[in-house]
């Protein structure tokens, strides 16, 4: 552990993100295995329930008294959008080639850019719009509408990405007043309860093997989320999040070993286009934030000098 702490912060963050993407890939694999026996609503419930159980000691350590909020309705809305995204995503990795689903899901930052401009009224410049359009060209490369192997199911991971982007925008609003710990706490509770309701109506007790899968996907999903959170706390998002796109080779390898799936060339090309577009958008956002912070710092530095008493030299 001491050796890890001696590594530069950006590299630490990158390693944590790679570990997280590996974990999410394992989780997706376990979702596919569990969904072969259980309804998707039940798989979704187990994902949230076991994540909640795993995180209880962490919540207790923070102290439940520190997890208060004045924005309960907004946390609930975020959870509704989040649970919808999770169900659609689990359907994607259960019904589609897994690498193809992951590549199409790379569109989350593209939808987040559109939402930031239209809903949050952020100033999105021409170059970011260009990168967003290019990303959707990557989607067309993968989906190839009009060709014989086109399937409407290919829009499932894109819909999941749209819902995930909506969740990201709500989180952006919440983080102005609530800490990440508060957001994680309420999201975990609400998503567990929300996923329980539909699961009750289709409930089927898992076999012994599937119990291992649903416990594993809940715990691994929670650990992966914590790794991402830790990575973002020690390094800039623009420096570490490009490594999130390791999901595609990880998922392709696991799907090949477990199910014999081989991604076609269009999945790699389209996924690469989407990933490059998303990375460019992240870099532009980071650059804009740094410039804004520098301008604010300069104003704060100049202001005391202008108010200094005259004739004190």
mmCIF file of C-alpha atoms in Angstrom:
data_model
loop_
_atom_site.group_PDB
_atom_site.id
_atom_site.type_symbol
_atom_site.label_atom_id
_atom_site.label_comp_id
_atom_site.label_asym_id
_atom_site.label_seq_id
_atom_site.Cartn_x
_atom_site.Cartn_y
_atom_site.Cartn_z
ATOM 1 C CA UNK A 1 0.000 0.000 0.000
ATOM 2 C CA UNK A 2 2.889 2.370 0.815
ATOM 3 C CA UNK A 3 4.323 1.770 -2.682
ATOM 4 C CA UNK A 4 0.972 2.722 -4.214
ATOM 5 C CA UNK A 5 0.942 6.007 -2.263
ATOM 6 C CA UNK A 6 4.360 6.880 -3.690
ATOM 7 C CA UNK A 7 2.973 6.722 -7.240
ATOM 8 C CA UNK A 8 2.037 10.153 -8.736
ATOM 9 C CA UNK A 9 -1.629 11.047 -8.168
ATOM 10 C CA UNK A 10 -2.670 10.972 -11.872
ATOM 11 C CA UNK A 11 -1.222 7.465 -12.240
ATOM 12 C CA UNK A 12 -2.899 6.340 -9.006
ATOM 13 C CA UNK A 13 -6.210 7.623 -10.339
ATOM 14 C CA UNK A 14 -5.687 5.920 -13.698
ATOM 15 C CA UNK A 15 -4.930 2.571 -12.028
ATOM 16 C CA UNK A 16 -8.036 2.855 -9.854
ATOM 17 C CA UNK A 17 -10.207 3.621 -12.895
ATOM 18 C CA UNK A 18 -8.781 0.625 -14.781
ATOM 19 C CA UNK A 19 -9.538 -1.585 -11.764
ATOM 20 C CA UNK A 20 -13.053 -0.143 -11.631
ATOM 21 C CA UNK A 21 -13.667 -0.777 -15.332
ATOM 22 C CA UNK A 22 -12.483 -4.357 -14.886
ATOM 23 C CA UNK A 23 -14.894 -4.673 -11.954
ATOM 24 C CA UNK A 24 -17.810 -3.257 -13.951
ATOM 25 C CA UNK A 25 -17.018 -5.711 -16.759
ATOM 26 C CA UNK A 26 -17.150 -8.620 -14.300
ATOM 27 C CA UNK A 27 -20.425 -7.216 -12.947
ATOM 28 C CA UNK A 28 -21.915 -7.109 -16.459
ATOM 29 C CA UNK A 29 -20.851 -10.709 -17.001
ATOM 30 C CA UNK A 30 -22.588 -11.741 -13.764
ATOM 31 C CA UNK A 31 -25.701 -9.817 -14.843
ATOM 32 C CA UNK A 32 -25.839 -11.870 -18.054
ATOM 33 C CA UNK A 33 -25.435 -15.112 -16.070
ATOM 34 C CA UNK A 34 -28.110 -14.152 -13.514
ATOM 35 C CA UNK A 35 -30.535 -12.927 -16.203
ATOM 36 C CA UNK A 36 -30.491 -16.356 -17.853
ATOM 37 C CA UNK A 37 -32.465 -17.605 -14.838
ATOM 38 C CA UNK A 38 -34.023 -14.545 -13.151
ATOM 39 C CA UNK A 39 -36.231 -11.668 -14.408
ATOM 40 C CA UNK A 40 -34.328 -8.423 -15.027
ATOM 41 C CA UNK A 41 -36.277 -6.563 -12.321
ATOM 42 C CA UNK A 42 -35.113 -9.110 -9.761
ATOM 43 C CA UNK A 43 -31.493 -8.927 -10.944
ATOM 44 C CA UNK A 44 -31.709 -5.138 -10.615
ATOM 45 C CA UNK A 45 -33.033 -5.447 -7.057
ATOM 46 C CA UNK A 46 -30.230 -7.786 -6.010
ATOM 47 C CA UNK A 47 -27.650 -5.425 -7.559
ATOM 48 C CA UNK A 48 -28.902 -2.586 -5.367
ATOM 49 C CA UNK A 49 -29.701 -4.603 -2.244
ATOM 50 C CA UNK A 50 -26.294 -6.256 -1.900
ATOM 51 C CA UNK A 51 -24.563 -2.979 -2.742
ATOM 52 C CA UNK A 52 -26.575 -1.382 0.085
ATOM 53 C CA UNK A 53 -25.624 -4.163 2.544
ATOM 54 C CA UNK A 54 -21.956 -3.890 1.534
ATOM 55 C CA UNK A 55 -21.968 -0.115 2.076
ATOM 56 C CA UNK A 56 -23.686 -0.135 5.494
ATOM 57 C CA UNK A 57 -20.381 -0.197 7.472
ATOM 58 C CA UNK A 58 -19.114 2.759 5.396
ATOM 59 C CA UNK A 59 -22.334 4.684 6.088
ATOM 60 C CA UNK A 60 -22.048 3.894 9.808
ATOM 61 C CA UNK A 61 -18.431 5.096 9.851
ATOM 62 C CA UNK A 62 -19.396 8.431 8.291
ATOM 63 C CA UNK A 63 -22.281 8.759 10.732
ATOM 64 C CA UNK A 64 -25.913 8.825 9.713
ATOM 65 C CA UNK A 65 -26.241 12.259 11.302
ATOM 66 C CA UNK A 66 -23.908 13.645 8.626
ATOM 67 C CA UNK A 67 -26.105 12.321 5.825
ATOM 68 C CA UNK A 68 -28.904 14.872 6.021
ATOM 69 C CA UNK A 69 -30.270 16.695 2.987
ATOM 70 C CA UNK A 70 -32.776 19.398 2.096
ATOM 71 C CA UNK A 71 -33.224 17.977 -1.412
ATOM 72 C CA UNK A 72 -34.951 14.658 -0.791
ATOM 73 C CA UNK A 73 -37.210 15.020 -3.852
ATOM 74 C CA UNK A 74 -34.228 15.618 -6.129
ATOM 75 C CA UNK A 75 -32.440 12.560 -4.705
ATOM 76 C CA UNK A 76 -35.599 10.545 -5.343
ATOM 77 C CA UNK A 77 -35.795 11.816 -8.932
ATOM 78 C CA UNK A 78 -32.151 10.915 -9.481
ATOM 79 C CA UNK A 79 -32.890 7.415 -8.174
ATOM 80 C CA UNK A 80 -35.905 6.983 -10.480
ATOM 81 C CA UNK A 81 -33.785 7.955 -13.491
ATOM 82 C CA UNK A 82 -30.912 5.802 -12.217
ATOM 83 C CA UNK A 83 -33.035 2.683 -11.716
ATOM 84 C CA UNK A 84 -34.535 3.124 -15.184
ATOM 85 C CA UNK A 85 -31.038 3.376 -16.661
ATOM 86 C CA UNK A 86 -29.945 0.260 -14.767
ATOM 87 C CA UNK A 87 -32.865 -1.874 -15.984
ATOM 88 C CA UNK A 88 -32.339 -0.801 -19.600
ATOM 89 C CA UNK A 89 -28.593 -1.371 -19.315
ATOM 90 C CA UNK A 90 -29.043 -4.846 -17.826
ATOM 91 C CA UNK A 91 -31.390 -5.644 -20.717
ATOM 92 C CA UNK A 92 -28.680 -4.449 -23.110
ATOM 93 C CA UNK A 93 -25.927 -6.725 -21.782
ATOM 94 C CA UNK A 94 -28.388 -9.627 -21.491
ATOM 95 C CA UNK A 95 -29.850 -9.453 -25.009
ATOM 96 C CA UNK A 96 -27.046 -7.979 -27.149
ATOM 97 C CA UNK A 97 -23.407 -8.861 -27.813
ATOM 98 C CA UNK A 98 -21.742 -7.438 -24.731
ATOM 99 C CA UNK A 99 -18.903 -5.516 -26.410
ATOM 100 C CA UNK A 100 -21.411 -3.915 -28.781
ATOM 101 C CA UNK A 101 -23.574 -2.799 -25.847
ATOM 102 C CA UNK A 102 -20.545 -1.303 -24.065
ATOM 103 C CA UNK A 103 -19.377 0.557 -27.184
ATOM 104 C CA UNK A 104 -22.813 2.133 -27.701
ATOM 105 C CA UNK A 105 -23.001 3.049 -24.020
ATOM 106 C CA UNK A 106 -19.908 5.241 -24.456
ATOM 107 C CA UNK A 107 -22.399 7.905 -25.637
ATOM 108 C CA UNK A 108 -23.150 9.009 -22.047
ATOM 109 C CA UNK A 109 -20.844 12.108 -22.276
ATOM 110 C CA UNK A 110 -22.400 13.025 -25.628
ATOM 111 C CA UNK A 111 -25.907 13.112 -24.148
ATOM 112 C CA UNK A 112 -24.546 14.889 -21.054
ATOM 113 C CA UNK A 113 -23.158 17.643 -23.318
ATOM 114 C CA UNK A 114 -26.538 18.087 -25.021
ATOM 115 C CA UNK A 115 -28.323 18.122 -21.662
ATOM 116 C CA UNK A 116 -25.847 20.610 -20.202
ATOM 117 C CA UNK A 117 -26.609 23.006 -23.060
ATOM 118 C CA UNK A 118 -30.384 22.550 -23.248
ATOM 119 C CA UNK A 119 -31.323 21.984 -19.593
ATOM 120 C CA UNK A 120 -28.502 23.373 -17.420
ATOM 121 C CA UNK A 121 -27.979 26.268 -19.886
ATOM 122 C CA UNK A 122 -24.210 25.766 -19.975
ATOM 123 C CA UNK A 123 -22.298 27.520 -22.754
ATOM 124 C CA UNK A 124 -21.255 24.706 -25.111
ATOM 125 C CA UNK A 125 -18.840 25.911 -27.791
ATOM 126 C CA UNK A 126 -18.689 24.844 -31.431
ATOM 127 C CA UNK A 127 -15.831 22.372 -30.982
ATOM 128 C CA UNK A 128 -17.699 20.419 -28.302
ATOM 129 C CA UNK A 129 -20.777 20.314 -30.539
ATOM 130 C CA UNK A 130 -18.560 19.021 -33.349
ATOM 131 C CA UNK A 131 -17.157 16.279 -31.108
ATOM 132 C CA UNK A 132 -20.690 15.348 -30.026
ATOM 133 C CA UNK A 133 -21.863 15.012 -33.631
ATOM 134 C CA UNK A 134 -18.791 12.929 -34.446
ATOM 135 C CA UNK A 135 -19.623 10.646 -31.527
ATOM 136 C CA UNK A 136 -23.062 9.958 -32.946
ATOM 137 C CA UNK A 137 -21.425 9.145 -36.280
ATOM 138 C CA UNK A 138 -19.678 6.388 -34.308
ATOM 139 C CA UNK A 139 -23.103 5.160 -33.165
ATOM 140 C CA UNK A 140 -24.235 4.925 -36.798
ATOM 141 C CA UNK A 141 -21.083 2.968 -37.652
ATOM 142 C CA UNK A 142 -21.981 0.360 -35.006
ATOM 143 C CA UNK A 143 -25.744 0.270 -35.600
ATOM 144 C CA UNK A 144 -25.573 0.537 -39.432
ATOM 145 C CA UNK A 145 -29.301 1.218 -40.022
ATOM 146 C CA UNK A 146 -30.515 -0.001 -43.385
ATOM 147 C CA UNK A 147 -28.170 -2.993 -43.420
ATOM 148 C CA UNK A 148 -29.364 -6.574 -43.089
ATOM 149 C CA UNK A 149 -28.018 -7.214 -39.574
ATOM 150 C CA UNK A 150 -29.657 -4.133 -38.027
ATOM 151 C CA UNK A 151 -31.698 -4.754 -34.849
ATOM 152 C CA UNK A 152 -33.871 -2.241 -32.942
ATOM 153 C CA UNK A 153 -32.410 -3.746 -29.740
ATOM 154 C CA UNK A 154 -29.202 -1.850 -30.564
ATOM 155 C CA UNK A 155 -30.907 1.310 -29.337
ATOM 156 C CA UNK A 156 -31.225 -0.133 -25.805
ATOM 157 C CA UNK A 157 -27.657 0.799 -24.707
ATOM 158 C CA UNK A 158 -28.131 4.219 -26.328
ATOM 159 C CA UNK A 159 -31.336 4.704 -24.295
ATOM 160 C CA UNK A 160 -29.440 3.565 -21.188
ATOM 161 C CA UNK A 161 -26.761 6.163 -21.979
ATOM 162 C CA UNK A 162 -29.421 8.873 -22.330
ATOM 163 C CA UNK A 163 -30.869 7.980 -18.919
ATOM 164 C CA UNK A 164 -27.388 7.831 -17.357
ATOM 165 C CA UNK A 165 -26.658 11.289 -18.735
ATOM 166 C CA UNK A 166 -29.884 12.510 -17.124
ATOM 167 C CA UNK A 167 -28.687 11.079 -13.824
ATOM 168 C CA UNK A 168 -25.335 12.861 -14.271
ATOM 169 C CA UNK A 169 -27.095 16.204 -14.770
ATOM 170 C CA UNK A 170 -29.145 15.727 -11.600
ATOM 171 C CA UNK A 171 -25.968 14.852 -9.687
ATOM 172 C CA UNK A 172 -24.337 18.048 -11.003
ATOM 173 C CA UNK A 173 -27.211 19.990 -9.454
ATOM 174 C CA UNK A 174 -27.073 18.055 -6.171
ATOM 175 C CA UNK A 175 -23.318 18.434 -5.680
ATOM 176 C CA UNK A 176 -23.753 22.196 -5.401
ATOM 177 C CA UNK A 177 -25.297 21.634 -1.960
ATOM 178 C CA UNK A 178 -24.795 17.972 -0.961
ATOM 179 C CA UNK A 179 -21.605 15.944 -0.568
ATOM 180 C CA UNK A 180 -20.934 12.839 -2.640
ATOM 181 C CA UNK A 181 -21.474 10.739 0.511
ATOM 182 C CA UNK A 182 -24.990 12.125 0.918
ATOM 183 C CA UNK A 183 -25.760 11.492 -2.746
ATOM 184 C CA UNK A 184 -24.506 7.891 -2.586
ATOM 185 C CA UNK A 185 -26.454 7.252 0.632
ATOM 186 C CA UNK A 186 -29.864 8.375 -0.623
ATOM 187 C CA UNK A 187 -29.391 6.947 -4.099
ATOM 188 C CA UNK A 188 -28.530 3.511 -2.690
ATOM 189 C CA UNK A 189 -31.554 3.456 -0.379
ATOM 190 C CA UNK A 190 -34.051 4.764 -2.926
ATOM 191 C CA UNK A 191 -32.814 2.524 -5.735
ATOM 192 C CA UNK A 192 -33.042 -0.549 -3.492
ATOM 193 C CA UNK A 193 -36.653 0.261 -2.565
ATOM 194 C CA UNK A 194 -37.651 1.253 -6.098
ATOM 195 C CA UNK A 195 -36.241 -1.945 -7.585
ATOM 196 C CA UNK A 196 -37.960 -4.111 -4.951
ATOM 197 C CA UNK A 197 -41.500 -3.123 -6.015
ATOM 198 C CA UNK A 198 -41.469 -4.595 -9.565
ATOM 199 C CA UNK A 199 -39.245 -7.494 -8.448
ATOM 200 C CA UNK A 200 -41.948 -8.729 -6.046
ATOM 201 C CA UNK A 201 -44.386 -9.316 -8.926
ATOM 202 C CA UNK A 202 -41.949 -11.491 -10.904
ATOM 203 C CA UNK A 203 -40.057 -13.034 -7.980
ATOM 204 C CA UNK A 204 -38.246 -16.311 -8.523
ATOM 205 C CA UNK A 205 -35.857 -17.790 -5.982
ATOM 206 C CA UNK A 206 -32.331 -18.096 -7.412
ATOM 207 C CA UNK A 207 -30.473 -21.389 -7.623
ATOM 208 C CA UNK A 208 -27.307 -21.785 -5.555
ATOM 209 C CA UNK A 209 -25.057 -20.808 -8.482
ATOM 210 C CA UNK A 210 -27.109 -17.706 -9.280
ATOM 211 C CA UNK A 211 -27.036 -16.627 -5.617
ATOM 212 C CA UNK A 212 -23.256 -16.338 -5.999
ATOM 213 C CA UNK A 213 -23.768 -14.288 -9.169
ATOM 214 C CA UNK A 214 -26.251 -11.790 -7.677
ATOM 215 C CA UNK A 215 -24.237 -11.330 -4.475
ATOM 216 C CA UNK A 216 -21.095 -10.875 -6.549
ATOM 217 C CA UNK A 217 -22.585 -8.329 -8.938
ATOM 218 C CA UNK A 218 -23.890 -6.245 -6.025
ATOM 219 C CA UNK A 219 -20.612 -6.231 -4.101
ATOM 220 C CA UNK A 220 -18.375 -5.812 -7.164
ATOM 221 C CA UNK A 221 -20.585 -3.000 -8.470
ATOM 222 C CA UNK A 222 -20.339 -1.178 -5.126
ATOM 223 C CA UNK A 223 -16.547 -1.619 -4.939
ATOM 224 C CA UNK A 224 -16.139 -0.374 -8.523
ATOM 225 C CA UNK A 225 -18.206 2.728 -7.759
ATOM 226 C CA UNK A 226 -16.043 3.443 -4.707
ATOM 227 C CA UNK A 227 -12.876 3.030 -6.808
ATOM 228 C CA UNK A 228 -14.169 5.590 -9.322
ATOM 229 C CA UNK A 229 -15.042 7.984 -6.483
ATOM 230 C CA UNK A 230 -11.567 7.561 -4.960
ATOM 231 C CA UNK A 231 -9.886 8.097 -8.348
ATOM 232 C CA UNK A 232 -11.777 11.346 -8.897
ATOM 233 C CA UNK A 233 -10.849 12.538 -5.398
ATOM 234 C CA UNK A 234 -7.087 12.272 -6.030
ATOM 235 C CA UNK A 235 -6.789 13.252 -9.713
ATOM 236 C CA UNK A 236 -8.543 15.386 -12.328
ATOM 237 C CA UNK A 237 -11.377 13.672 -14.170
ATOM 238 C CA UNK A 238 -9.878 14.711 -17.514
ATOM 239 C CA UNK A 239 -6.679 12.831 -16.611
ATOM 240 C CA UNK A 240 -8.205 9.565 -15.410
ATOM 241 C CA UNK A 241 -11.615 9.079 -17.050
ATOM 242 C CA UNK A 242 -10.214 8.294 -20.536
ATOM 243 C CA UNK A 243 -9.083 5.007 -18.954
ATOM 244 C CA UNK A 244 -12.765 4.170 -18.431
ATOM 245 C CA UNK A 245 -12.804 3.170 -22.108
ATOM 246 C CA UNK A 246 -10.787 0.089 -21.170
ATOM 247 C CA UNK A 247 -14.274 -1.340 -20.615
ATOM 248 C CA UNK A 248 -14.467 -2.274 -24.303
ATOM 249 C CA UNK A 249 -11.421 -4.604 -24.473
ATOM 250 C CA UNK A 250 -12.179 -5.997 -20.995
ATOM 251 C CA UNK A 251 -15.791 -6.732 -21.922
ATOM 252 C CA UNK A 252 -14.855 -8.131 -25.331
ATOM 253 C CA UNK A 253 -12.348 -10.534 -23.750
ATOM 254 C CA UNK A 254 -14.747 -11.699 -21.028
ATOM 255 C CA UNK A 255 -17.653 -12.155 -23.454
ATOM 256 C CA UNK A 256 -15.389 -14.191 -25.745
ATOM 257 C CA UNK A 257 -14.166 -16.435 -22.912
ATOM 258 C CA UNK A 258 -17.614 -16.909 -21.347
ATOM 259 C CA UNK A 259 -19.952 -16.937 -24.350
ATOM 260 C CA UNK A 260 -17.759 -17.181 -27.441
ATOM 261 C CA UNK A 261 -18.808 -13.692 -28.624
ATOM 262 C CA UNK A 262 -16.490 -12.005 -31.123
ATOM 263 C CA UNK A 263 -17.108 -8.273 -31.799
ATOM 264 C CA UNK A 264 -17.181 -7.333 -35.471
ATOM 265 C CA UNK A 265 -14.831 -4.709 -36.919
ATOM 266 C CA UNK A 266 -17.602 -2.074 -36.930
ATOM 267 C CA UNK A 267 -17.977 -2.321 -33.146
ATOM 268 C CA UNK A 268 -14.270 -1.519 -32.698
ATOM 269 C CA UNK A 269 -14.284 1.313 -35.240
ATOM 270 C CA UNK A 270 -17.519 2.885 -33.958
ATOM 271 C CA UNK A 271 -16.504 2.423 -30.325
ATOM 272 C CA UNK A 272 -13.165 4.089 -31.056
ATOM 273 C CA UNK A 273 -14.873 7.078 -32.701
ATOM 274 C CA UNK A 274 -17.281 7.495 -29.765
ATOM 275 C CA UNK A 275 -14.465 7.133 -27.201
ATOM 276 C CA UNK A 276 -12.270 9.724 -28.960
ATOM 277 C CA UNK A 277 -15.199 12.150 -29.127
ATOM 278 C CA UNK A 278 -16.005 11.670 -25.439
ATOM 279 C CA UNK A 279 -12.351 12.076 -24.406
ATOM 280 C CA UNK A 280 -12.111 15.304 -26.410
ATOM 281 C CA UNK A 281 -15.271 16.634 -24.731
ATOM 282 C CA UNK A 282 -13.826 15.793 -21.291
ATOM 283 C CA UNK A 283 -10.547 17.544 -22.118
ATOM 284 C CA UNK A 284 -12.373 20.653 -23.373
ATOM 285 C CA UNK A 285 -14.532 20.790 -20.222
ATOM 286 C CA UNK A 286 -11.422 20.497 -18.043
ATOM 287 C CA UNK A 287 -9.675 23.255 -20.007
ATOM 288 C CA UNK A 288 -12.687 25.567 -19.651
ATOM 289 C CA UNK A 289 -12.891 24.913 -15.895
ATOM 290 C CA UNK A 290 -9.183 25.650 -15.438
ATOM 291 C CA UNK A 291 -9.453 28.928 -17.358
ATOM 292 C CA UNK A 292 -12.483 29.974 -15.302
ATOM 293 C CA UNK A 293 -10.684 29.099 -12.059
ATOM 294 C CA UNK A 294 -7.588 31.052 -13.151
ATOM 295 C CA UNK A 295 -9.680 34.123 -14.005
ATOM 296 C CA UNK A 296 -11.432 33.948 -10.639
ATOM 297 C CA UNK A 297 -8.085 33.591 -8.863
ATOM 298 C CA UNK A 298 -6.693 36.604 -10.712
ATOM 299 C CA UNK A 299 -9.694 38.736 -9.714
ATOM 300 C CA UNK A 300 -9.324 37.684 -6.081
ATOM 301 C CA UNK A 301 -5.611 38.553 -6.198
ATOM 302 C CA UNK A 302 -6.096 41.973 -7.774
ATOM 303 C CA UNK A 303 -9.032 43.056 -5.628
ATOM 304 C CA UNK A 304 -7.165 43.563 -2.291
ATOM 305 C CA UNK A 305 -4.523 45.671 -4.046
ATOM 306 C CA UNK A 306 -7.156 48.042 -5.435
ATOM 307 C CA UNK A 307 -8.636 48.486 -1.965
ATOM 308 C CA UNK A 308 -5.303 48.990 -0.216
ATOM 309 C CA UNK A 309 -4.861 52.236 1.752
ATOM 310 C CA UNK A 310 -3.121 54.935 -0.307
ATOM 311 C CA UNK A 311 0.152 56.621 0.724
ATOM 312 C CA UNK A 312 1.441 53.807 2.918
ATOM 313 C CA UNK A 313 4.813 53.396 1.194
#
